[in-house]
Amino acid sequence: MKIKTTIAILLLCSVTIKAQEINVKINGGPSGILYDSTLGDGKLKFGGGIGVGYTYFFSSHWGISTGVDAMYNQNSFELNNGTTISTYEVDDQTSAFEYQVTPTNYKEEQHFISVAVPLMMQYRTSIAPQTQLYFGFGGKILFPAKQTAKASASELQLSGYYPDINLLIDDLPSHGFGKVTNWQDNATVSLDPSFLLSVETGLTFKLKENTQLYTGVYLDYGLTEMAKENANLNIVAYNPNGLDNIQANGTSGNRKIVQESRYFSAGVQLKLGFMLNKNKPEPVAAVQQKEEVVAKTEAPVQEKAPVQQKVVETPPAKKELTTTERTYVEKPLAFQEVGNTDVTPQLATRLDEIAKILKSNKDIDLNITGYTCDIGTEARNLEIGMKRAQAVSDYLQNKGIESNRMHLFSKGESEPLVPNTPVENRPLNRRVTLTLVDR
């Protein structure tokens, strides 16, 4: 049931997706196992990792992320001096006894590599034209490799207590009892997969049109334990043949020493995100072809327009423009589609009214400036901006406004009305502005 639900969510995302992003990341900070022990003290050490992620943005703010992360994790663990660890063993004469190990300055340096698969929700919102705040939350499944522990002690006291005869043997080296000094050995300990709770937050900075730099902090906390329980092992193995080659077993899985072991990692991270799909400008040839088709389609309309202008109209008496009229004229004309330079029916209705206003006062000129969003090259956007301004000028000229009263400019993608991110803002920047200039 859980698998079906996950597949349904992913399919829904793939249908409703508006943007996709692939990212690579690097992070670092304290990373390893948090120990709860009554007999010693465990400490996290510095770790780090790399990862590859994939994010579906199904709205301008929300997305869902997955990927693969690889981490290097480190710990240290020290036993309290005076601690004695006891287990039951059988000697070379098949007699059962209590094996007692009392170490001095016992310490383990531990490390392991892990791979995690995250599934997280991500939210982001603009706080500046090129900057966004992001926040992610969700979970991960952690798959650890075996933990390697480098164990050492200044002294090991190895003793055997035989309860049947009430005998304690602590100095019989040939049977594995006695003192070992300056001891060290390596051990490997198996770890269980763990479910993690994960959060991250920070800022993103737009480097290019399709490239984002993420800087922030992260935290992963294990909801399940990692160390496999094995209470029947001592910290070192009993050797009935002597005190040479005393082998370490490690402390991680020993329930007598460690009562709880959970994964923990926190620190800073950097991510570089690359958008996989974005709105692309139409090729120049395609735009020109489109303009030719539109021109041919609208040719009859353009032929009729001059005929209508031949009607002799009595010039209206000169009058001062009202504030309402000035506001109406100078409200931006929207060209919402990428690459569009044609006057739409909606714009034609407005321009008809603007032409009437301009005819009522011959002492006012008009600055016509075309703009675009940031999709495409700077040169191409300047070209499209000028074509939009020219289209407005041509329409007004057909409505009887003298060409010498209209002055054309193009600002291209510069001077946006609103930030171009999120993508929903871009249509607002594809516009033409009219500025009234009193002679």
Coordinates of N, CA and C in Angstrom, one line a residue, residues 52-222:
V52 N 23.6 13.9 -4.8 CA 23.0 14.4 -6.1 C 21.5 14.3 -5.8
G53 N 20.8 15.4 -6.2 CA 19.4 15.5 -5.9 C 18.5 15.8 -7.1
Y54 N 17.2 15.6 -7.0 CA 16.3 15.9 -8.1 C 15.0 16.4 -7.5
T55 N 14.6 17.6 -7.9 CA 13.5 18.3 -7.3 C 12.4 18.6 -8.4
Y56 N 11.2 18.3 -8.1 CA 10.0 18.6 -8.9 C 9.4 19.8 -8.2
F57 N 9.3 20.9 -8.9 CA 8.5 22.1 -8.4 C 7.2 22.1 -9.1
F58 N 6.1 21.8 -8.3 CA 4.8 21.8 -8.9 C 4.0 23.1 -8.7
S59 N 4.7 24.1 -8.1 CA 4.2 25.5 -8.0 C 5.4 26.4 -7.9
S60 N 5.2 27.7 -7.9 CA 6.3 28.6 -7.8 C 7.0 28.6 -6.4
H61 N 6.3 28.0 -5.4 CA 6.9 27.9 -4.1 C 7.2 26.5 -3.6
W62 N 6.5 25.5 -4.0 CA 6.6 24.2 -3.5 C 7.2 23.2 -4.4
G63 N 7.9 22.2 -3.9 CA 8.5 21.1 -4.7 C 8.7 19.9 -3.8
I64 N 9.1 18.8 -4.4 CA 9.4 17.6 -3.7 C 10.7 17.1 -4.3
S65 N 11.6 16.7 -3.3 CA 13.0 16.3 -3.7 C 13.3 14.9 -3.3
T66 N 14.2 14.3 -4.1 CA 14.8 13.0 -3.7 C 16.2 13.0 -4.3
G67 N 16.9 11.8 -4.1 CA 18.3 11.8 -4.6 C 19.0 10.7 -3.9
V68 N 20.4 10.9 -3.8 CA 21.3 10.0 -3.1 C 22.4 10.8 -2.4
D69 N 22.6 10.5 -1.2 CA 23.6 11.2 -0.4 C 24.6 10.2 0.1
A70 N 25.9 10.5 0.1 CA 26.9 9.6 0.7 C 27.6 10.4 1.8
M71 N 27.8 9.8 3.0 CA 28.4 10.5 4.1 C 29.5 9.7 4.7
Y72 N 30.5 10.4 5.2 CA 31.6 9.8 6.1 C 31.3 10.3 7.5
N73 N 31.2 9.4 8.4 CA 30.8 9.6 9.8 C 31.9 9.2 10.8
Q74 N 32.1 10.0 11.8 CA 33.2 9.7 12.8 C 32.7 9.8 14.2
N75 N 33.2 9.0 15.1 CA 32.9 9.0 16.6 C 34.1 8.7 17.4
S76 N 34.1 9.1 18.7 CA 35.0 8.5 19.6 C 34.1 8.0 20.8
F77 N 34.6 7.0 21.5 CA 33.9 6.5 22.7 C 35.0 6.1 23.7
E78 N 34.8 6.5 25.0 CA 35.7 6.3 26.1 C 34.9 5.6 27.2
L79 N 35.5 4.5 27.7 CA 34.9 3.8 28.9 C 35.4 4.5 30.2
N80 N 34.6 4.6 31.2 CA 35.0 5.1 32.5 C 36.0 4.2 33.1
N81 N 37.1 4.7 33.7 CA 38.1 3.9 34.4 C 37.5 3.3 35.6
G82 N 37.9 2.0 35.8 CA 37.3 1.3 37.0 C 36.1 0.4 36.6
T83 N 35.7 0.5 35.3 CA 34.5 -0.3 34.8 C 35.0 -1.7 34.5
T84 N 34.2 -2.7 35.0 CA 34.4 -4.1 34.7 C 33.3 -4.6 33.9
I85 N 33.6 -5.2 32.7 CA 32.6 -5.8 31.9 C 32.7 -7.3 32.0
S86 N 31.6 -7.9 32.3 CA 31.5 -9.4 32.6 C 30.7 -10.1 31.6
T87 N 31.2 -11.3 31.1 CA 30.4 -12.2 30.3 C 30.7 -13.6 30.7
Y88 N 29.9 -14.6 30.2 CA 30.1 -16.0 30.6 C 30.8 -16.6 29.4
E89 N 31.9 -17.4 29.7 CA 32.7 -18.1 28.7 C 33.0 -19.5 29.1
V90 N 33.6 -20.3 28.2 CA 34.0 -21.7 28.5 C 35.5 -21.8 28.2
D91 N 36.3 -22.3 29.2 CA 37.7 -22.4 29.0 C 38.1 -23.6 28.2
D92 N 39.4 -23.8 28.1 CA 39.9 -25.0 27.2 C 39.6 -26.3 27.9
Q93 N 39.2 -26.3 29.2 CA 38.8 -27.6 29.8 C 37.3 -27.7 29.9
T94 N 36.6 -26.9 29.1 CA 35.1 -26.9 29.0 C 34.4 -26.6 30.3
S95 N 35.1 -25.8 31.1 CA 34.5 -25.3 32.4 C 34.0 -23.9 32.2
A96 N 32.8 -23.7 32.6 CA 32.2 -22.3 32.5 C 32.7 -21.4 33.6
F97 N 32.9 -20.2 33.2 CA 33.4 -19.2 34.2 C 32.9 -17.8 33.7
E98 N 33.0 -16.8 34.6 CA 32.7 -15.4 34.4 C 33.9 -14.7 33.9
Y99 N 33.9 -14.2 32.7 CA 35.1 -13.5 32.1 C 34.9 -12.0 32.5
Q100 N 35.9 -11.5 33.2 CA 35.9 -10.1 33.7 C 37.0 -9.3 33.0
V101 N 36.6 -8.2 32.4 CA 37.6 -7.3 31.7 C 37.5 -6.0 32.4
T102 N 38.7 -5.5 33.0 CA 38.7 -4.2 33.6 C 39.8 -3.4 32.9
P103 N 39.4 -2.5 31.9 CA 40.3 -1.7 31.2 C 40.7 -0.4 31.9
T104 N 41.8 0.2 31.5 CA 42.2 1.5 32.0 C 42.5 2.4 30.7
N105 N 41.9 3.6 30.7 CA 42.0 4.5 29.6 C 41.6 3.8 28.3
Y106 N 40.5 3.1 28.3 CA 39.9 2.5 27.1 C 39.3 3.5 26.2
K107 N 39.6 3.5 24.9 CA 39.1 4.4 24.0 C 38.9 3.8 22.6
E108 N 37.9 4.2 21.9 CA 37.7 3.7 20.5 C 37.5 4.9 19.6
E109 N 38.2 4.9 18.5 CA 38.0 5.8 17.4 C 37.2 5.1 16.3
Q110 N 36.0 5.6 16.0 CA 35.1 4.9 15.2 C 34.8 5.7 13.9
H111 N 34.5 5.0 12.8 CA 34.1 5.6 11.6 C 33.3 4.6 10.7
F112 N 32.5 5.2 9.9 CA 31.7 4.4 8.9 C 31.2 5.2 7.8
I113 N 30.9 4.6 6.7 CA 30.4 5.3 5.5 C 28.9 4.9 5.4
S114 N 28.1 5.8 5.0 CA 26.7 5.6 4.9 C 26.1 6.2 3.6
V115 N 25.0 5.6 3.1 CA 24.3 6.1 1.9 C 22.9 6.4 2.3
A116 N 22.3 7.5 2.0 CA 21.0 7.9 2.3 C 20.2 8.2 1.1
V117 N 18.9 7.9 1.1 CA 17.9 8.3 0.1 C 16.9 9.2 0.7
P118 N 16.9 10.5 0.4 CA 15.9 11.4 1.0 C 14.6 11.5 0.2
L119 N 13.6 11.9 0.9 CA 12.3 12.3 0.3 C 11.8 13.5 1.1
M120 N 11.9 14.7 0.5 CA 11.7 15.9 1.3 C 10.8 16.9 0.5
M121 N 10.0 17.6 1.2 CA 9.3 18.8 0.7 C 10.1 20.0 0.7
Q122 N 10.0 20.9 -0.3 CA 10.8 22.1 -0.3 C 9.9 23.3 -0.5
Y123 N 10.2 24.3 0.2 CA 9.4 25.6 0.0 C 10.5 26.7 -0.2
R124 N 10.2 27.6 -1.1 CA 11.1 28.7 -1.4 C 10.2 29.9 -1.7
T125 N 10.8 31.1 -1.4 CA 10.1 32.4 -1.6 C 11.1 33.5 -1.8
S126 N 10.8 34.4 -2.7 CA 11.7 35.5 -3.0 C 11.8 36.5 -1.9
I127 N 13.0 36.9 -1.6 CA 13.2 38.0 -0.6 C 13.9 39.2 -1.2
A128 N 14.4 39.0 -2.4 CA 15.1 40.0 -3.2 C 15.1 39.6 -4.7
P129 N 15.4 40.5 -5.6 CA 15.3 40.2 -7.0 C 16.1 38.9 -7.4
Q130 N 17.2 38.6 -6.8 CA 18.0 37.5 -7.2 C 18.2 36.5 -6.1
T131 N 17.4 36.7 -5.0 CA 17.7 35.9 -3.7 C 16.3 35.3 -3.3
Q132 N 16.4 34.0 -2.8 CA 15.2 33.4 -2.3 C 15.6 32.7 -0.9
L133 N 14.6 32.6 -0.1 CA 14.7 31.8 1.2 C 14.1 30.5 0.9
Y134 N 14.8 29.4 1.3 CA 14.3 28.0 1.1 C 14.2 27.3 2.4
F135 N 13.3 26.3 2.5 CA 13.2 25.5 3.7 C 12.7 24.1 3.3
G136 N 13.4 23.1 3.7 CA 13.1 21.7 3.4 C 12.9 20.9 4.6
F137 N 11.9 19.9 4.5 CA 11.7 19.0 5.6 C 11.1 17.7 5.1
G138 N 11.5 16.6 5.8 CA 11.0 15.3 5.4 C 11.8 14.2 6.1
G139 N 12.2 13.2 5.3 CA 12.9 12.1 5.9 C 13.9 11.4 5.0
K140 N 14.7 10.5 5.5 CA 15.7 9.8 4.8 C 15.7 8.4 5.3
I141 N 16.1 7.5 4.4 CA 16.5 6.1 4.8 C 18.0 6.0 4.7
L142 N 18.6 5.6 5.8 CA 20.1 5.6 5.9 C 20.5 4.1 5.8
F143 N 21.5 3.8 4.9 CA 22.0 2.5 4.8 C 23.5 2.6 5.2
P144 N 23.9 2.1 6.4 CA 25.3 2.3 6.8 C 26.1 1.0 6.4
A145 N 27.4 1.2 6.1 CA 28.3 0.1 6.0 C 28.8 -0.3 7.4
K146 N 29.6 -1.3 7.6 CA 30.1 -1.7 8.9 C 30.9 -0.6 9.5
Q147 N 30.8 -0.5 10.8 CA 31.6 0.5 11.5 C 33.0 -0.1 11.9
T148 N 34.0 0.7 11.6 CA 35.4 0.3 12.0 C 35.7 1.0 13.3
A149 N 36.2 0.2 14.3 CA 36.6 0.8 15.6 C 38.0 0.5 15.9
K150 N 38.8 1.5 16.1 CA 40.2 1.3 16.5 C 40.3 1.5 18.0
A151 N 40.4 0.3 18.7 CA 40.4 0.3 20.1 C 41.8 0.3 20.7
S152 N 41.9 1.0 21.9 CA 43.2 1.0 22.6 C 42.9 1.2 24.1
A153 N 43.9 0.7 24.9 CA 43.9 0.8 26.3 C 45.3 0.8 26.9
S154 N 45.5 1.6 27.9 CA 46.9 1.5 28.5 C 47.1 0.2 29.3
E155 N 45.9 -0.4 29.7 CA 46.0 -1.6 30.5 C 44.7 -2.4 30.4
L156 N 44.8 -3.7 30.2 CA 43.6 -4.6 30.3 C 43.9 -5.6 31.4
Q157 N 43.0 -5.6 32.4 CA 43.1 -6.7 33.4 C 42.0 -7.8 33.1
L158 N 42.5 -8.9 32.7 CA 41.7 -10.0 32.3 C 41.6 -11.1 33.4
S159 N 40.4 -11.4 33.9 CA 40.3 -12.3 35.0 C 39.2 -13.3 34.7
G160 N 39.2 -14.4 35.4 CA 38.2 -15.4 35.3 C 37.7 -15.9 36.7
Y161 N 36.4 -15.8 36.9 CA 35.8 -16.2 38.2 C 35.0 -17.5 38.0
Y162 N 35.4 -18.5 38.7 CA 34.7 -19.8 38.6 C 33.7 -19.9 39.8
P163 N 32.5 -19.7 39.6 CA 31.5 -19.7 40.8 C 31.4 -21.0 41.4
D164 N 31.6 -22.1 40.7 CA 31.4 -23.4 41.3 C 32.4 -23.7 42.5
I165 N 33.6 -23.2 42.3 CA 34.6 -23.4 43.4 C 35.0 -22.1 44.0
N166 N 34.2 -21.0 43.7 CA 34.5 -19.6 44.2 C 36.0 -19.3 44.1
L167 N 36.5 -19.3 42.9 CA 37.9 -19.1 42.6 C 38.0 -18.0 41.5
L168 N 38.8 -17.0 41.9 CA 39.1 -15.9 40.9 C 40.6 -16.0 40.4
I169 N 40.7 -16.1 39.2 CA 42.1 -16.2 38.6 C 42.4 -15.0 37.8
D170 N 43.4 -14.2 38.2 CA 43.8 -13.0 37.5 C 45.2 -13.0 37.1
D171 N 46.0 -14.1 37.3 CA 47.4 -14.1 36.9 C 47.8 -15.5 36.4
L172 N 47.2 -15.9 35.3 CA 47.5 -17.2 34.7 C 47.6 -17.0 33.2
P173 N 48.7 -16.3 32.7 CA 48.8 -15.9 31.3 C 48.6 -17.1 30.3
S174 N 49.1 -18.3 30.6 CA 49.0 -19.4 29.7 C 47.5 -19.8 29.4
H175 N 46.6 -19.4 30.3 CA 45.2 -19.7 30.1 C 44.4 -18.4 29.8
G176 N 45.0 -17.3 29.5 CA 44.3 -16.1 29.0 C 44.0 -15.2 30.2
F177 N 44.6 -15.3 31.4 CA 44.3 -14.4 32.5 C 45.5 -13.7 32.9
G178 N 45.4 -12.3 33.1 CA 46.5 -11.5 33.5 C 46.4 -10.1 33.0
K179 N 47.5 -9.3 33.0 CA 47.5 -7.9 32.6 C 48.1 -7.8 31.2
V180 N 47.5 -7.0 30.4 CA 48.0 -6.6 29.1 C 48.2 -5.1 29.0
T181 N 49.4 -4.6 28.7 CA 49.6 -3.2 28.7 C 49.8 -2.7 27.2
N182 N 49.5 -1.4 27.1 CA 49.6 -0.7 25.8 C 49.0 -1.5 24.7
W183 N 47.7 -1.9 24.9 CA 47.0 -2.8 24.0 C 46.2 -1.9 23.0
Q184 N 46.2 -2.4 21.7 CA 45.3 -1.8 20.7 C 45.0 -2.9 19.6
D185 N 43.8 -2.7 19.0 CA 43.3 -3.6 18.0 C 42.2 -3.0 17.3
N186 N 41.8 -3.5 16.1 CA 40.7 -3.0 15.3 C 39.5 -4.0 15.4
A187 N 38.3 -3.4 15.3 CA 37.1 -4.3 15.3 C 36.1 -3.7 14.3
T188 N 35.3 -4.6 13.7 CA 34.2 -4.1 12.8 C 32.9 -4.5 13.4
V189 N 32.0 -3.6 13.4 CA 30.6 -3.8 14.0 C 29.6 -3.5 13.0
S190 N 28.6 -4.5 12.9 CA 27.5 -4.3 12.0 C 26.5 -3.3 12.5
L191 N 25.9 -2.5 11.6 CA 24.9 -1.5 11.9 C 23.7 -1.7 11.1
D192 N 22.6 -1.3 11.7 CA 21.2 -1.5 11.1 C 20.9 -0.2 10.3
P193 N 20.1 -0.3 9.2 CA 19.5 0.8 8.5 C 18.7 1.7 9.5
S194 N 18.6 2.9 9.2 CA 17.9 3.8 10.2 C 17.0 4.8 9.4
F195 N 15.9 5.2 9.9 CA 15.0 6.2 9.4 C 15.3 7.5 10.1
L196 N 15.6 8.5 9.2 CA 16.0 9.8 9.7 C 14.9 10.9 9.5
L197 N 14.8 11.8 10.5 CA 14.1 13.1 10.3 C 15.0 14.1 9.9
S198 N 14.7 14.8 8.8 CA 15.6 15.8 8.1 C 15.0 17.1 7.9
V199 N 15.8 18.2 8.2 CA 15.4 19.6 7.9 C 16.6 20.3 7.4
E200 N 16.3 21.3 6.6 CA 17.3 22.2 6.0 C 16.7 23.5 5.7
T201 N 17.6 24.6 5.8 CA 17.1 25.9 5.4 C 18.3 26.8 5.0
G202 N 18.0 27.8 4.3 CA 19.1 28.7 3.9 C 18.6 29.7 2.8
L203 N 19.5 30.2 2.0 CA 19.3 31.1 0.9 C 19.7 30.6 -0.4
T204 N 19.0 31.0 -1.4 CA 19.5 30.7 -2.8 C 19.8 32.0 -3.5
F205 N 20.8 31.9 -4.4 CA 21.2 33.0 -5.2 C 21.3 32.6 -6.6
K206 N 20.6 33.5 -7.5 CA 20.6 33.2 -8.9 C 21.9 33.6 -9.5
L207 N 22.6 32.5 -10.1 CA 23.9 32.8 -10.8 C 23.7 33.1 -12.2
K208 N 22.8 32.2 -12.9 CA 22.4 32.4 -14.3 C 20.9 32.2 -14.4
E209 N 20.4 32.2 -15.6 CA 19.0 32.0 -15.8 C 18.5 30.7 -15.3
N210 N 19.4 29.6 -15.4 CA 18.9 28.3 -15.0 C 19.8 27.7 -13.9
T211 N 20.6 28.5 -13.2 CA 21.5 28.0 -12.2 C 21.3 28.8 -10.9
Q212 N 21.2 28.0 -9.8 CA 20.9 28.5 -8.5 C 22.0 28.0 -7.5
L213 N 22.5 28.9 -6.6 CA 23.4 28.5 -5.6 C 22.7 28.5 -4.2
Y214 N 22.7 27.3 -3.6 CA 22.0 27.1 -2.3 C 23.1 27.2 -1.2
T215 N 22.9 28.0 -0.2 CA 23.8 28.0 1.0 C 22.9 27.9 2.2
G216 N 23.2 27.0 3.1 CA 22.4 26.9 4.3 C 22.9 25.9 5.3
V217 N 22.0 25.4 6.2 CA 22.4 24.5 7.2 C 21.4 23.3 7.1
Y218 N 21.8 22.2 7.7 CA 21.0 21.0 7.7 C 21.1 20.2 9.0
L219 N 20.1 19.3 9.2 CA 20.1 18.5 10.4 C 19.4 17.2 10.1
D220 N 20.1 16.1 10.4 CA 19.5 14.7 10.3 C 19.5 14.0 11.7
Y221 N 18.4 13.5 12.1 CA 18.3 12.8 13.4 C 17.6 11.4 13.2
G222 N 18.3 10.4 13.8 CA 17.8 9.0 13.6 C 16.6 8.8 14.5

